[in-house]
Short mmCIF file of C-alpha atoms in Angstrom, two decimals:
data_model
loop_
_atom_site.label_atom_id
_atom_site.label_comp_id
_atom_site.label_asym_id
_atom_site.label_seq_id
_atom_site.Cartn_x
_atom_site.Cartn_y
_atom_site.Cartn_z
CA UNK P 1 194.09 26.02 118.94
CA UNK P 2 196.74 22.79 118.30
CA UNK P 3 199.89 22.91 120.60
CA UNK P 4 202.67 20.48 120.22
CA UNK P 5 204.70 18.94 123.38
CA UNK P 6 207.58 17.01 123.79
CA UNK P 7 208.42 15.57 127.03
CA UNK P 8 211.21 15.45 128.60
CA UNK P 9 213.09 18.23 126.93
CA UNK P 10 216.52 15.95 127.70
CA UNK P 11 217.19 12.66 127.49
CA UNK P 12 220.68 10.69 128.17
CA UNK P 13 220.81 7.38 127.92
CA UNK P 14 224.03 4.55 127.61
CA UNK P 15 224.53 3.41 124.25
CA UNK P 16 223.12 0.11 123.09
CA UNK P 17 219.38 0.62 124.84
CA UNK P 18 216.11 1.22 123.02
CA UNK P 19 214.37 4.05 123.93
CA UNK P 20 211.21 6.49 123.59
CA UNK P 21 210.54 9.74 122.69
CA UNK P 22 207.21 11.34 123.12
CA UNK P 23 204.52 13.93 120.83
CA UNK P 24 201.78 15.05 122.26
CA UNK P 25 199.20 17.20 120.25
CA UNK P 26 196.17 18.82 121.79
CA UNK P 27 193.67 18.39 118.28
CA UNK P 28 193.59 15.57 117.02
CA UNK P 29 192.88 16.51 113.48
CA UNK P 30 195.37 16.30 111.76
CA UNK P 31 196.72 15.67 108.18
CA UNK P 32 200.01 13.85 108.77
CA UNK P 33 202.91 13.91 111.60
CA UNK P 34 206.82 14.17 110.78
CA UNK P 35 209.05 13.43 112.93
CA UNK P 36 212.71 15.12 112.01
CA UNK P 37 216.44 14.85 113.64
CA UNK P 38 218.16 18.39 114.37
CA UNK P 39 221.87 18.40 114.97
CA UNK P 40 223.85 21.40 116.33
CA UNK P 41 224.30 24.22 114.24
CA UNK P 42 222.43 22.27 111.62
CA UNK P 43 219.09 22.24 109.44
CA UNK P 44 216.51 19.86 110.06
CA UNK P 45 216.31 16.50 108.56
CA UNK P 46 213.08 14.79 108.35
CA UNK P 47 213.20 11.11 109.67
CA UNK P 48 209.23 9.45 109.30
CA UNK P 49 206.54 11.08 108.17
CA UNK P 50 203.16 9.41 109.20
CA UNK P 51 199.74 10.52 107.19
CA UNK P 52 196.43 10.62 109.28
CA UNK P 53 195.40 7.17 108.09
CA UNK P 54 198.55 5.41 109.02
CA UNK P 55 199.20 4.25 112.55
CA UNK P 56 203.15 3.47 112.05
CA UNK P 57 205.91 4.22 109.86
CA UNK P 58 209.43 2.67 109.69
CA UNK P 59 212.82 3.26 108.71
CA UNK P 60 216.02 1.05 109.82
CA UNK P 61 216.53 1.38 113.30
CA UNK P 62 213.14 3.58 113.70
CA UNK P 63 209.97 3.42 114.55
CA UNK P 64 207.28 6.19 114.56
CA UNK P 65 203.42 5.67 116.11
CA UNK P 66 200.51 7.52 115.49
CA UNK P 67 197.28 7.62 117.79
CA UNK P 68 195.09 10.24 116.68
CA UNK P 69 192.52 9.95 119.75
CA UNK P 70 194.52 10.20 121.76
CA UNK P 71 196.96 12.59 120.70
CA UNK P 72 200.05 11.10 120.45
CA UNK P 73 202.98 9.72 118.92
CA UNK P 74 206.12 7.77 119.47
CA UNK P 75 209.46 7.91 118.39
CA UNK P 76 211.45 4.45 119.27
CA UNK P 77 214.79 4.24 119.07
CA UNK P 78 216.75 0.63 119.32
CA UNK P 79 219.53 -0.31 119.39
CA UNK P 80 220.95 3.83 120.15
CA UNK P 81 224.48 4.30 119.30
CA UNK P 82 226.10 7.96 119.54
CA UNK P 83 225.59 9.35 116.63
CA UNK P 84 221.93 8.98 117.33
CA UNK P 85 223.16 12.25 119.44
CA UNK P 86 220.58 15.10 118.53
CA UNK P 87 217.16 17.37 119.01
CA UNK P 88 214.67 15.33 117.75
CA UNK P 89 211.13 17.65 116.86
CA UNK P 90 208.32 16.27 116.11
CA UNK P 91 205.72 18.37 113.95
CA UNK P 92 202.16 18.04 112.94
CA UNK P 93 200.63 19.24 110.51
CA UNK P 94 196.63 20.28 110.13
CA UNK P 95 195.35 20.20 106.63
CA UNK P 96 196.87 19.97 103.04
CA UNK P 97 197.84 23.88 103.75
CA UNK P 98 201.58 23.55 104.81
CA UNK P 99 200.88 27.12 107.02
CA UNK P 100 199.29 25.12 109.60
CA UNK P 101 202.52 23.08 110.39
CA UNK P 102 203.06 23.30 114.24
CA UNK P 103 206.25 22.01 115.27
CA UNK P 104 206.85 20.50 119.08
CA UNK P 105 210.03 22.40 121.12
CA UNK P 106 212.44 18.98 120.96
CA UNK P 107 213.95 16.59 122.81
CA UNK P 108 217.24 16.92 123.25
CA UNK P 109 219.05 13.01 123.12
CA UNK P 110 222.69 12.12 124.60
CA UNK P 111 223.79 8.33 123.74
CA UNK P 112 226.73 7.97 126.33
CA UNK P 113 229.47 5.96 124.77
CA UNK J 1 221.42 17.60 94.50
CA UNK J 2 223.23 20.54 96.92
CA UNK J 3 220.20 20.42 98.99
CA UNK J 4 218.66 23.66 100.35
CA UNK J 5 221.32 26.27 100.11
CA UNK J 6 221.72 29.43 102.36
CA UNK J 7 223.74 32.77 102.82
CA UNK J 8 225.03 34.01 104.61
CA UNK J 9 225.51 31.44 107.28
CA UNK J 10 226.62 33.79 109.96
CA UNK J 11 225.33 37.37 110.26
CA UNK J 12 226.12 39.90 112.39
CA UNK J 13 224.18 43.65 112.44
CA UNK J 14 223.65 46.48 114.73
CA UNK J 15 220.36 47.54 115.40
CA UNK J 16 218.40 49.60 112.16
CA UNK J 17 220.34 48.16 109.64
CA UNK J 18 218.86 46.26 106.52
CA UNK J 19 219.07 42.63 106.30
CA UNK J 20 219.05 40.45 103.40
CA UNK J 21 219.07 36.12 103.79
CA UNK J 22 219.12 34.24 100.57
CA UNK J 23 217.84 31.09 100.02
CA UNK J 24 217.64 28.37 96.55
CA UNK J 25 215.73 25.68 96.94
CA UNK J 26 216.30 22.39 95.65
CA UNK J 27 215.60 22.37 92.14
CA UNK J 28 211.84 21.15 90.86
CA UNK J 29 210.40 21.80 94.34
CA UNK J 30 207.34 23.93 94.13
CA UNK J 31 207.15 25.14 97.46
CA UNK J 32 209.37 26.96 99.68
CA UNK J 33 209.55 28.04 103.49
CA UNK J 34 210.83 30.38 105.74
CA UNK J 35 211.47 29.97 109.49
CA UNK J 36 212.77 31.30 112.74
CA UNK J 37 214.57 29.40 115.38
CA UNK J 38 214.57 30.45 118.47
CA UNK J 39 215.16 29.28 121.61
CA UNK J 40 212.54 30.60 123.44
CA UNK J 41 209.62 30.44 120.94
CA UNK J 42 211.43 27.15 119.01
CA UNK J 43 210.60 26.64 114.95
CA UNK J 44 208.21 29.25 113.49
CA UNK J 45 206.77 29.07 110.69
CA UNK J 46 207.19 32.94 108.80
CA UNK J 47 206.11 32.01 104.98
CA UNK J 48 205.72 30.35 102.43
CA UNK J 49 205.15 30.36 98.24
CA UNK J 50 203.53 27.73 96.26
CA UNK J 51 204.66 28.35 92.70
CA UNK J 52 206.68 31.24 93.83
CA UNK J 53 203.48 32.90 94.88
CA UNK J 54 202.92 33.73 98.69
CA UNK J 55 200.86 31.91 100.17
CA UNK J 56 200.35 32.48 103.80
CA UNK J 57 202.20 35.46 105.55
CA UNK J 58 200.50 35.38 108.27
CA UNK J 59 203.46 34.53 110.36
CA UNK J 60 206.00 36.83 109.49
CA UNK J 61 206.23 39.32 113.29
CA UNK J 62 205.74 42.63 111.69
CA UNK J 63 205.73 45.32 108.68
CA UNK J 64 209.96 44.75 109.14
CA UNK J 65 209.75 42.06 107.79
CA UNK J 66 209.35 40.94 103.52
CA UNK J 67 210.00 38.15 101.73
CA UNK J 68 209.89 37.57 98.01
CA UNK J 69 210.37 35.16 95.40
CA UNK J 70 211.00 36.41 92.55
CA UNK J 71 211.94 32.87 90.73
CA UNK J 72 211.32 29.03 91.12
CA UNK J 73 215.06 29.17 92.00
CA UNK J 74 215.54 31.96 94.58
CA UNK J 75 213.83 33.27 97.42
CA UNK J 76 214.88 36.47 99.65
CA UNK J 77 213.79 37.41 103.54
CA UNK J 78 214.42 40.92 104.41
CA UNK J 79 214.84 42.58 107.54
CA UNK J 80 214.11 46.44 107.75
CA UNK J 81 215.46 47.43 110.00
CA UNK J 82 216.55 45.04 112.40
CA UNK J 83 216.37 44.59 115.47
CA UNK J 84 217.99 42.74 118.85
CA UNK J 85 215.22 40.64 119.25
CA UNK J 86 215.57 39.46 115.39
CA UNK J 87 218.48 37.41 116.34
CA UNK J 88 217.73 33.87 115.92
CA UNK J 89 218.96 31.30 113.06
CA UNK J 90 216.03 31.62 110.23
CA UNK J 91 215.61 28.46 107.95
CA UNK J 92 214.74 28.11 104.61
CA UNK J 93 213.12 24.66 103.48
CA UNK J 94 211.55 23.62 100.22
CA UNK J 95 209.46 21.08 99.07
CA UNK J 96 207.77 19.30 96.02
CA UNK J 97 204.52 20.19 97.28
CA UNK J 98 203.04 21.68 100.39
CA UNK J 99 202.04 18.89 101.93
CA UNK J 100 205.06 16.79 101.06
CA UNK J 101 208.20 16.61 103.13
CA UNK J 102 210.56 19.67 103.70
CA UNK J 103 213.70 19.30 102.98
CA UNK J 104 215.28 22.55 105.11
CA UNK J 105 218.43 24.33 104.81
CA UNK J 106 221.25 25.02 107.09
CA UNK J 107 219.99 28.32 108.44
CA UNK J 108 221.99 31.87 108.81
CA UNK J 109 222.23 32.61 112.51
CA UNK J 110 221.56 36.00 112.69
CA UNK J 111 223.15 38.31 115.70
CA UNK J 112 221.68 42.01 115.84
CA UNK J 113 223.58 43.96 118.22
#
């Protein structure tokens, strides 16, 4: 059974720092991995999607990497800003069937001005 | 595009009452998903539809829950009778294909007293 873990559950850093969020999964047989952002009281917003054949994806100050063999993904945020404060979730899809998508519990990120 | 629309945004009801949550997916999207988010269990997929047909309802907790998608622009999630343990935020999401990026609605916060 696939399990997705995100540690730490919460993280607080000063503005301007670069930071890394971690996601680990127990079954390396995945179709893709996706990072989402969730603001309080809001739905999820997709940030980056990495296919199983890819090693990383970049969007602006965000860079997500994928290492299937070790069951790990990281989300790198450069030059953090207070507006980056949110909960970040990773989600793993086992195959093209959407019913196999498994979410981590998220990391609550707080950027101190 | 207005994005995924959910109604109501908040619902407070008493145990035993019927609750109906509504969702309008993004126009042109073929897949629709219902999720439930709680502090204890995180984000869980309840059911998903492809081309208005339920594909996998294995995440539906019990017979009190039912979902329908009568056409491509509307879906409902019904709980009858509701119980306090059903209190959660219910999200609807849609995507162009079942394995593509999912776009989430703002959610319905349900409280069952």
